[in-house]
Amino acid sequence: MEITLTVNGRAQALELDPRTTLLDALRDHLQLTGTKKGCDHGQCGACTILLNGRRINACLTLAAMHEADEIATIEGLAPPDDPGALQAAFLHHDGFQCGYCTPGQIVSATGMLEEARAGWPSHVSPNLEAEVALDRSEVAERMSGNLCRCAAYTGIVEAILETAEQERDVEPREAAE
Amino acid sequence: MKPFDYVRADSPRSAVAAGGARARFIAGGTNLIDLMKLEVEAPERLVDISRLDLGGIGPAEGGGLRIGALASNADVAAAHAVRRDYPALARALLSGASGQIRNKATTGGNLLQRTRCPYFTDTSQPCNKRRPGKGCAAIGGHTRNHAILGATSHCIATHPSDMAVALRALDASVEIEGADGSRRRMTVGELYRLPGDAPDRDTTLEAGELITAVILPPPPAGAAQSYRKVRDRASYAFALVSLACVAKMEDGRIDQVALAFGGIAPVPWRDGAAEEALRGENPGPEVFEHAADILLADAERQGDNAFKIPLVRRLLKAELARATGTGDQR
Amino acid sequence: MTARFTMDETQPRLLDETAQGVIHEPMDRPEGRLKVTGCARYAAEHVLEGMAEGVLVRARVGRGRVSCADEEAVRAMPGVLGVYSDSRMLQVPAHGGAGTAPAQGPDEVRYFGQPVALVVAETPQQARHAAEALQVTYEEEPGDFDPDAAGTVDRPDKRALDQGDLDQAMAGAHRTVDVTCTTAPQHAAAMEPHAAVAVWEGDRLTLHGTLQMLKHNRAELADALGVAEEQVRILSPHVGGGFGSKLGISAESVAAALAARALGRPVRVVMSRQQVFETTTHRTATRQRIRLAADADGRLTAIGHEDRVYNLPGNAFSEPTAQSTHFLYAGENRRMAQEVARVNRACTGAVRAPGEAVGMLALEGAMDEMAEALGLDPIAFRKRNIPQRHPETGQPYSARALAGCMDDGARRFGWEARDPRPAQRREGEWWIGIGMAAAARVNLVSPSRARVTLREDGSALVETDMTDIGTGTYAILNQIAAEMLGLSPARVEVRLGDTDLPPASGSGGSMGASSAGSSVFVACRALRKTVAGRLGCHEHELTLKDGTATCANRRARLHELAASGALSEEGEFRPGTTKKQVSQASYGAFFAEVAVNGVTGETRVRRMDGTFAAGRILNEKTARSQCQGGMIWGIGAALTEEMVFDPRDGHVVNRDLAGYHIPVNADAPPIGVTFLEERDDHACPIQSKGVGELGISGAGAAILNAIYNATGLRLRDYPVRPEAILSDT
Ligand SMILES: Cc1cc2nc3c(=O)[nH]c(=O)nc-3n(C[C@H](O)[C@H](O)[C@H](O)COP(=O)(O)OP(=O)(O)OC[C@H]3O[C@@H](n4cnc5c(N)ncnc54)[C@H](O)[C@@H]3O)c2cc1C
Ligand code: SF4
Ligand code: FES
Ligand code: FES
């Protein structure tokens, strides 16, 4: 069937078997191989993408269901020669080893920070209605949908916390301007 | 995956018209696609309901809260009304799956997700739930995540949903649209069925029926609510055992109590007699033990899951003690 | 030109003399930008023109023969191009470093899930459905599925040792410990599933694979296919984790190559996660009996370590469970022995730190028990039993900072605050305890080659078929070359993972950094000599820094010296006699604080520290990550990881990542890692030792020892899940 997908701001028409998952469409048909396949069953998070700004696992949805949606992948977060703040922080904190889970971690963290900004609580939040204070355990819980067998979790948490702090420092200034 | 026809529904009416025994609705897809890849599910037609306007969360007629069947697990957990009035539900949702899955998983799909019995998802193994009459490979196999209550010699699988356990404790009901456009409502308790000799049917829904919403009654005023999940990992793991507890004290006595358990039965499990034994009593260890005795009177171990029996007892005692202010904080 | 070096004697510590100052520095990974932007391409991501898709078909019996496969029906399905069950297809993966094909012939089924055919179609969706649809009938045969009841049990001589009289020592001891510990089967579960893209040009095969040891893999693949090695090229520049599971070739490579040949078009075969669990190597379960005898002074007089493991019949590998028990602690009377049960389960093989990863769990748990029996602090007791010389061979030790690591770790962790009495600390429902264990992992090196070129523009190129499976090879080879040649790391390019390049050790057994690193060092040393010669001075007088060579009063820019043509040297490193002269290992100490829930039996690790000494640390950042990762593996082994095999047919019950629980982010506590300054002159010319596996070698024992301290429960069966706690309280 013919499907038009809008990925990283570009609409592209594809001829796909209806069985094609969004993940396979990205990897096999759009050559966007930054999104990884670790399990194909929603169990690892390597395939995390942003669907209308929200993080989801691309392996558990069909491409055919996503016409008219905005899809963002790791390739759309920043140009390859100019990584964004989160990517730079992952690099600096060694938040990866083999790198296979990494794009998923970074896209997931991007979505996660947005969720925290929106005030969503997590399983470890002591109070469901209080403001979200991202700390080590909050980040770890919210990032637990992204497995890393190299177990770079320490660096992942540090990188995300640093980025969140930087953003927090920047935001009030922006507001003041 | 077996090939299928893909159709997109533009209204609940067109969805039920396209549904039927050989069709499946697809909402978030996080369970259905998982199973279709394994060819455990092989619908001939996939009816995409994800674009229907059933995602709202708002006041229900006559009080309470109405959660559209397509509201995502994440949106429900983040909704202020849920966090404020139904913390057990928010907690249950937040303890389930991962951030990514919760963004995609829907309320209706979560209720109707299928068991995580590893023999069910392996087509090399006989399974009565997947292929009625073939036998149950789990019996005599590895049974760590299997049921201690409500199982039969046909099937010993558990229902995996956290959300449904909280909904059961909160006396929620589901709103259903039938294939002919008729509407009905039933409680979450009535939605699920025990396997008996037909474990292929998890629920009492007729083929092609669409869940349109979940309705929560007004929040039990003054009641303590909790959801507690015991699992192997600190996150991203299904419950070994979970407990949703709603309890209200009055003059030092237990006035209202609802206890729903996950991970121990083919359905989110409630035992009216155990709750009855608590009502009107002074909270204390003996009373809790007595309720646990009633709850576990028919518990049957399969082997690897024997630990669930003491675990349920401990959980029940600890959570009741907390809810009634007579025990440890976590 | 090739510069050869064999490690027959210790070498001057040249890397301490050089001027660039980049070695050891916590440099970011040079390939990191590719990884964080999604630009690093892994095997399955080579989507080639005209590529067909292959899916392996799994055996649905635990043992037997394929009697018939209804290939016709499947060939008629949409898009299907072929069904292959070529007799060259693999039954099992090659054992690490084998260099020859493993057992072949898909018709004979030796374990449930073994690949019996490959279905190839135009699209992955078609191929997967057709593979599921293929009807295969089997002549089933009875199998042995239970390692405890296996009909055939081997007792390898190489694992047997009987020194002195263990029984007598036990009988006459002041205190004894005689315990049995079990560990569960484990899977490497690297995040990137096994995958291969095969394409033939004439008689030459190019395989994009995900493999750890390319020179051996090339030989294995050529042997399996029946072609000459020269006809095979393997590319594996990025590997999404291996941990042993990609040491040898497995079914996908051979199947892809055969189908590609038959079809005359590129073929991709990617294992599903389930297949990775079912058909790639895993770590055996172990049952280990440890016996310790000690005198009244707390000195060990005897150590016994006997174990039972399993593997498929005919497979040479067996987990070297007692590997570090041989050299770690004193005790004149010693007995080691192994039983290998032959079972019809997927093949076992090396998984991160084969031997120590499980052996140290049993030993370090028993050491804790003995310390308690003696009324000694666990660290004091261990220190008292650090032998002067290898208790079996009499060899001296090379650099060995075991005591220093324990002391350093104890200080950082706050060990002195520990109450040795169990079950004393409670916070709400949680029991809190702390525990420690020693870390030890044998040090290995193996032959390795690399070419280093000083290019006309004064930059350097390092080339070798070495792999980077996440261990940091790109970083450390860069740093060694940059340090030796006096270049900023930005001026050094490292190319890896291509069998057209000089053959390296490969990644496995933590030997890659020292072996491949030494080959780069040897090549650079030769280049330094050439540079010195061009300046007319002796290499000892030479200083290379920031692209400038200086000696005596002469100076030149490197690009000037290479202006007349790039300077290229191949370095070859070979292990030599220093290996025999001394007992070599990396050491360390683990500390863990756990919380055990008194209601639910859940255990969570609250913090962990490790202090390690592994010779020269080549990159402090990547080494730290390796150790942190290892310690989190220790958490997995201690608390969550178990492959479950069905006792009736041997199939893997939990064959996915929702059923097999590797630790998630929330399971990982803050982890402190400290490296003690050390040089091991006997290890290799860069004085480094392995770190990649050290972080797991004993980590889980610190956790179980902490559980004991928290609860008073002495648990010896790994992993410890709620039921283990509940059954004892
Ligand atoms: C790795 C992993 C971990 C998970 N962990 C947890 C966990 O810890 N706790 C937990 O509770 N869950 C867990 N889940 C399950 C998850 O919650 C479910 O997959 C999800 O809720 C299903 O919702 P969906 O909208 O994606 O359903 P779908 O996959 O779209 O549908 C599921 C089923 O419901 C039917 N259906 C959907 N909507 C309707 C409707 N409105 N009316 C009638 N029929 C309908 C479909 O036909 C299908 O049969 C996990 C899932 C994964 C993959
Ligand atoms: S327990 Fe139920 S779902 Fe599991 S194998 Fe048996 S019949 Fe199937
Ligand atoms: S590949 Fe999608 S979650 Fe693992
Ligand atoms: S970096 Fe290897 S799996 Fe995360």
mmCIF file of N, CA and C and ligand atoms in Angstrom, chain A residues 41-44 60, chain B residues 24-34 41 49 54 69-70 73 92 95-98 101 104-114 116 160-163 205 209-212 229 231 236-239, chain C residues 658, ligand 1:
data_model
loop_
_atom_site.group_PDB
_atom_site.id
_atom_site.type_symbol
_atom_site.label_atom_id
_atom_site.label_comp_id
_atom_site.label_asym_id
_atom_site.label_seq_id
_atom_site.Cartn_x
_atom_site.Cartn_y
_atom_site.Cartn_z
ATOM 1 N N HIS A 41 10.226 -6.136 19.968
ATOM 2 C CA HIS A 41 9.019 -6.435 20.753
ATOM 3 C C HIS A 41 8.780 -5.470 21.918
ATOM 4 N N GLY A 42 9.284 -4.267 21.794
ATOM 5 C CA GLY A 42 8.982 -3.285 22.842
ATOM 6 C C GLY A 42 9.700 -3.531 24.159
ATOM 7 N N GLN A 43 10.733 -4.333 24.116
ATOM 8 C CA GLN A 43 11.370 -4.742 25.365
ATOM 9 C C GLN A 43 12.722 -4.110 25.616
ATOM 10 N N CYS A 44 13.175 -3.228 24.727
ATOM 11 C CA CYS A 44 14.522 -2.696 24.922
ATOM 12 C C CYS A 44 14.649 -1.197 24.723
ATOM 13 N N LEU A 60 6.764 -1.421 17.683
ATOM 14 C CA LEU A 60 5.438 -1.944 18.018
ATOM 15 C C LEU A 60 4.313 -1.129 17.392
ATOM 16 N N ARG B 24 -9.320 -7.764 14.249
ATOM 17 C CA ARG B 24 -8.892 -7.209 15.528
ATOM 18 C C ARG B 24 -8.873 -5.697 15.389
ATOM 19 N N PHE B 25 -9.302 -5.049 16.475
ATOM 20 C CA PHE B 25 -9.083 -3.605 16.554
ATOM 21 C C PHE B 25 -7.630 -3.395 16.925
ATOM 22 N N ILE B 26 -7.053 -2.372 16.352
ATOM 23 C CA ILE B 26 -5.716 -2.013 16.809
ATOM 24 C C ILE B 26 -5.759 -0.596 17.340
ATOM 25 N N ALA B 27 -5.279 -0.456 18.577
ATOM 26 C CA ALA B 27 -5.289 0.869 19.216
ATOM 27 C C ALA B 27 -3.842 1.345 19.307
ATOM 28 N N GLY B 28 -3.174 1.090 20.447
ATOM 29 C CA GLY B 28 -1.747 1.433 20.533
ATOM 30 C C GLY B 28 -0.897 0.435 19.773
ATOM 31 N N GLY B 29 -1.393 -0.778 19.700
ATOM 32 C CA GLY B 29 -0.666 -1.821 18.978
ATOM 33 C C GLY B 29 0.436 -2.490 19.784
ATOM 34 N N THR B 30 0.656 -2.025 20.993
ATOM 35 C CA THR B 30 1.832 -2.523 21.721
ATOM 36 C C THR B 30 1.702 -3.967 22.181
ATOM 37 N N ASN B 31 0.512 -4.466 22.238
ATOM 38 C CA ASN B 31 0.354 -5.879 22.544
ATOM 39 C C ASN B 31 0.010 -6.669 21.286
ATOM 40 N N LEU B 32 -0.851 -6.096 20.484
ATOM 41 C CA LEU B 32 -1.308 -6.833 19.309
ATOM 42 C C LEU B 32 -0.173 -7.068 18.308
ATOM 43 N N ILE B 33 0.615 -6.050 18.028
ATOM 44 C CA ILE B 33 1.689 -6.241 17.042
ATOM 45 C C ILE B 33 2.744 -7.187 17.584
ATOM 46 N N ASP B 34 3.026 -7.066 18.859
ATOM 47 C CA ASP B 34 3.922 -7.996 19.530
ATOM 48 C C ASP B 34 3.483 -9.434 19.217
ATOM 49 N N GLU B 41 -1.239 -14.082 17.341
ATOM 50 C CA GLU B 41 -2.451 -13.460 16.812
ATOM 51 C C GLU B 41 -2.282 -13.368 15.303
ATOM 52 N N ILE B 49 -8.323 1.690 15.046
ATOM 53 C CA ILE B 49 -9.232 2.590 15.766
ATOM 54 C C ILE B 49 -8.462 3.750 16.396
ATOM 55 N N LEU B 54 -11.767 9.044 20.874
ATOM 56 C CA LEU B 54 -12.124 8.399 22.146
ATOM 57 C C LEU B 54 -11.007 8.581 23.159
ATOM 58 N N ALA B 69 -11.485 5.232 25.773
ATOM 59 C CA ALA B 69 -10.752 3.989 25.552
ATOM 60 C C ALA B 69 -9.412 4.232 24.890
ATOM 61 N N LEU B 70 -9.297 5.334 24.166
ATOM 62 C CA LEU B 70 -8.037 5.588 23.476
ATOM 63 C C LEU B 70 -7.116 6.526 24.245
ATOM 64 N N ASN B 73 -2.049 5.459 28.322
ATOM 65 C CA ASN B 73 -1.710 5.179 29.718
ATOM 66 C C ASN B 73 -0.957 6.354 30.329
ATOM 67 N N ALA B 92 -0.617 2.623 39.572
ATOM 68 C CA ALA B 92 -0.599 1.359 38.830
ATOM 69 C C ALA B 92 -0.069 1.595 37.417
ATOM 70 N N SER B 95 3.634 2.252 37.275
ATOM 71 C CA SER B 95 4.491 1.098 37.560
ATOM 72 C C SER B 95 4.536 0.126 36.380
ATOM 73 N N GLY B 96 3.745 0.416 35.349
ATOM 74 C CA GLY B 96 3.664 -0.528 34.239
ATOM 75 C C GLY B 96 4.570 -0.175 33.084
ATOM 76 N N ALA B 97 5.115 -1.188 32.458
ATOM 77 C CA ALA B 97 5.862 -1.048 31.206
ATOM 78 C C ALA B 97 6.916 0.049 31.296
ATOM 79 N N SER B 98 7.008 0.884 30.248
ATOM 80 C CA SER B 98 8.038 1.922 30.198
ATOM 81 C C SER B 98 7.398 3.218 29.740
ATOM 82 N N ILE B 101 6.195 2.890 26.168
ATOM 83 C CA ILE B 101 4.989 2.070 25.970
ATOM 84 C C ILE B 101 3.761 2.778 26.521
ATOM 85 N N LYS B 104 2.055 5.066 24.206
ATOM 86 C CA LYS B 104 1.364 4.480 23.060
ATOM 87 C C LYS B 104 0.192 3.626 23.512
ATOM 88 N N ALA B 105 0.367 2.937 24.604
ATOM 89 C CA ALA B 105 -0.657 1.999 25.079
ATOM 90 C C ALA B 105 -1.921 2.763 25.450
ATOM 91 N N THR B 106 -3.058 2.182 25.128
ATOM 92 C CA THR B 106 -4.327 2.839 25.410
ATOM 93 C C THR B 106 -5.060 2.138 26.550
ATOM 94 N N THR B 107 -6.071 2.805 27.034
ATOM 95 C CA THR B 107 -6.853 2.272 28.148
ATOM 96 C C THR B 107 -7.562 0.974 27.748
ATOM 97 N N GLY B 108 -8.181 1.011 26.573
ATOM 98 C CA GLY B 108 -8.886 -0.200 26.115
ATOM 99 C C GLY B 108 -7.911 -1.332 25.854
ATOM 100 N N GLY B 109 -6.821 -1.021 25.194
ATOM 101 C CA GLY B 109 -5.824 -2.049 24.873
ATOM 102 C C GLY B 109 -5.195 -2.632 26.123
ATOM 103 N N ASN B 110 -4.952 -1.790 27.095
ATOM 104 C CA ASN B 110 -4.359 -2.276 28.334
ATOM 105 C C ASN B 110 -5.278 -3.298 28.993
ATOM 106 N N LEU B 111 -6.584 -2.989 29.035
ATOM 107 C CA LEU B 111 -7.536 -3.933 29.635
ATOM 108 C C LEU B 111 -7.517 -5.277 28.909
ATOM 109 N N LEU B 112 -7.338 -5.204 27.588
ATOM 110 C CA LEU B 112 -7.488 -6.427 26.786
ATOM 111 C C LEU B 112 -6.157 -7.052 26.388
ATOM 112 N N GLN B 113 -5.072 -6.577 26.967
ATOM 113 C CA GLN B 113 -3.782 -7.212 26.685
ATOM 114 C C GLN B 113 -3.836 -8.656 27.148
ATOM 115 N N ARG B 114 -3.026 -9.468 26.491
ATOM 116 C CA ARG B 114 -3.101 -10.895 26.774
ATOM 117 C C ARG B 114 -2.008 -11.339 27.735
ATOM 118 N N ARG B 116 1.153 -12.983 29.719
ATOM 119 C CA ARG B 116 2.579 -13.078 29.412
ATOM 120 C C ARG B 116 3.077 -14.503 29.668
ATOM 121 N N PRO B 160 -1.861 -9.879 32.994
ATOM 122 C CA PRO B 160 -0.670 -9.094 33.316
ATOM 123 C C PRO B 160 -0.894 -7.620 33.631
ATOM 124 N N SER B 161 -2.075 -7.112 33.445
ATOM 125 C CA SER B 161 -2.257 -5.657 33.540
ATOM 126 C C SER B 161 -2.161 -5.147 34.974
ATOM 127 N N ASP B 162 -1.441 -4.062 35.142
ATOM 128 C CA ASP B 162 -1.447 -3.347 36.424
ATOM 129 C C ASP B 162 -2.685 -2.460 36.521
ATOM 130 N N MET B 163 -2.956 -1.754 35.423
ATOM 131 C CA MET B 163 -4.065 -0.806 35.422
ATOM 132 C C MET B 163 -5.370 -1.480 35.819
ATOM 133 N N LEU B 205 -16.530 -10.192 26.530
ATOM 134 C CA LEU B 205 -16.912 -9.418 25.336
ATOM 135 C C LEU B 205 -17.289 -10.356 24.204
ATOM 136 N N GLU B 209 -17.026 -6.490 19.704
ATOM 137 C CA GLU B 209 -17.440 -5.406 20.594
ATOM 138 C C GLU B 209 -16.281 -4.456 20.861
ATOM 139 N N LEU B 210 -16.617 -3.183 20.916
ATOM 140 C CA LEU B 210 -15.606 -2.151 21.086
ATOM 141 C C LEU B 210 -15.751 -1.520 22.469
ATOM 142 N N ILE B 211 -14.665 -1.425 23.163
ATOM 143 C CA ILE B 211 -14.687 -0.672 24.424
ATOM 144 C C ILE B 211 -14.548 0.798 24.060
ATOM 145 N N THR B 212 -15.468 1.612 24.540
ATOM 146 C CA THR B 212 -15.388 3.033 24.216
ATOM 147 C C THR B 212 -14.880 3.865 25.377
ATOM 148 N N LYS B 229 3.511 -2.954 43.744
ATOM 149 C CA LYS B 229 3.882 -3.973 42.762
ATOM 150 C C LYS B 229 5.208 -4.600 43.167
ATOM 151 N N ARG B 231 8.264 -6.946 41.962
ATOM 152 C CA ARG B 231 8.799 -7.414 40.682
ATOM 153 C C ARG B 231 10.284 -7.697 40.786
ATOM 154 N N TYR B 236 10.306 -1.676 34.725
ATOM 155 C CA TYR B 236 10.174 -2.341 33.416
ATOM 156 C C TYR B 236 10.090 -3.857 33.572
ATOM 157 N N ALA B 237 9.242 -4.280 34.480
ATOM 158 C CA ALA B 237 9.018 -5.711 34.641
ATOM 159 C C ALA B 237 7.571 -5.901 35.066
ATOM 160 N N PHE B 238 7.002 -6.991 34.621
ATOM 161 C CA PHE B 238 5.636 -7.309 35.026
ATOM 162 C C PHE B 238 5.613 -7.682 36.499
ATOM 163 N N ALA B 239 4.434 -7.593 37.074
ATOM 164 C CA ALA B 239 4.304 -7.886 38.497
ATOM 165 C C ALA B 239 4.469 -9.376 38.759
ATOM 166 N N ALA C 658 11.927 -9.366 27.847
ATOM 167 C CA ALA C 658 10.936 -9.151 28.910
ATOM 168 C C ALA C 658 10.982 -10.334 29.878
HETATM 169 C C1 LIG D 1 7.892 -4.884 27.157
HETATM 170 C C2 LIG D 1 6.531 -4.628 27.674
HETATM 171 C C3 LIG D 1 6.350 -4.463 29.030
HETATM 172 C C4 LIG D 1 5.090 -4.229 29.528
HETATM 173 N N1 LIG D 1 4.939 -4.108 30.869
HETATM 174 C C5 LIG D 1 3.712 -3.934 31.384
HETATM 175 C C6 LIG D 1 3.502 -3.836 32.777
HETATM 176 O O1 LIG D 1 4.443 -3.846 33.551
HETATM 177 N N2 LIG D 1 2.230 -3.698 33.216
HETATM 178 C C7 LIG D 1 1.184 -3.652 32.363
HETATM 179 O O2 LIG D 1 0.073 -3.522 32.826
HETATM 180 N N3 LIG D 1 1.348 -3.763 31.051
HETATM 181 C C8 LIG D 1 2.577 -3.908 30.541
HETATM 182 N N4 LIG D 1 2.732 -4.016 29.203
HETATM 183 C C9 LIG D 1 1.562 -4.174 28.362
HETATM 184 C C10 LIG D 1 1.012 -2.889 27.861
HETATM 185 O O3 LIG D 1 0.420 -2.224 28.909
HETATM 186 C C11 LIG D 1 -0.007 -3.240 26.788
HETATM 187 O O4 LIG D 1 0.684 -3.715 25.673
HETATM 188 C C12 LIG D 1 -0.858 -2.071 26.378
HETATM 189 O O5 LIG D 1 -1.531 -1.556 27.477
HETATM 190 C C13 LIG D 1 -1.824 -2.468 25.315
HETATM 191 O O6 LIG D 1 -2.485 -1.320 24.857
HETATM 192 P P1 LIG D 1 -2.561 -1.011 23.285
HETATM 193 O O7 LIG D 1 -3.420 0.165 23.107
HETATM 194 O O8 LIG D 1 -1.214 -0.906 22.724
HETATM 195 O O9 LIG D 1 -3.286 -2.300 22.799
HETATM 196 P P2 LIG D 1 -3.330 -3.006 21.387
HETATM 197 O O10 LIG D 1 -2.099 -3.781 21.193
HETATM 198 O O11 LIG D 1 -3.709 -2.044 20.347
HETATM 199 O O12 LIG D 1 -4.527 -3.967 21.632
HETATM 200 C C14 LIG D 1 -4.509 -5.010 22.556
HETATM 201 C C15 LIG D 1 -5.781 -5.826 22.396
HETATM 202 O O13 LIG D 1 -6.897 -5.076 22.760
HETATM 203 C C16 LIG D 1 -7.819 -4.954 21.700
HETATM 204 N N5 LIG D 1 -8.364 -3.609 21.778
HETATM 205 C C17 LIG D 1 -7.628 -2.474 21.885
HETATM 206 N N6 LIG D 1 -8.450 -1.434 22.066
HETATM 207 C C18 LIG D 1 -9.696 -1.920 22.082
HETATM 208 C C19 LIG D 1 -10.998 -1.329 22.244
HETATM 209 N N7 LIG D 1 -11.130 -0.029 22.457
HETATM 210 N N8 LIG D 1 -12.070 -2.127 22.210
HETATM 211 C C20 LIG D 1 -11.946 -3.452 22.017
HETATM 212 N N9 LIG D 1 -10.759 -4.060 21.840
HETATM 213 C C21 LIG D 1 -9.659 -3.298 21.894
HETATM 214 C C22 LIG D 1 -7.028 -5.255 20.470
HETATM 215 O O14 LIG D 1 -7.825 -5.792 19.453
HETATM 216 C C23 LIG D 1 -6.023 -6.263 20.972
HETATM 217 O O15 LIG D 1 -6.579 -7.528 20.982
HETATM 218 C C24 LIG D 1 3.982 -4.186 28.659
HETATM 219 C C25 LIG D 1 4.174 -4.329 27.298
HETATM 220 C C26 LIG D 1 5.417 -4.543 26.792
HETATM 221 C C27 LIG D 1 5.607 -4.701 25.326
#
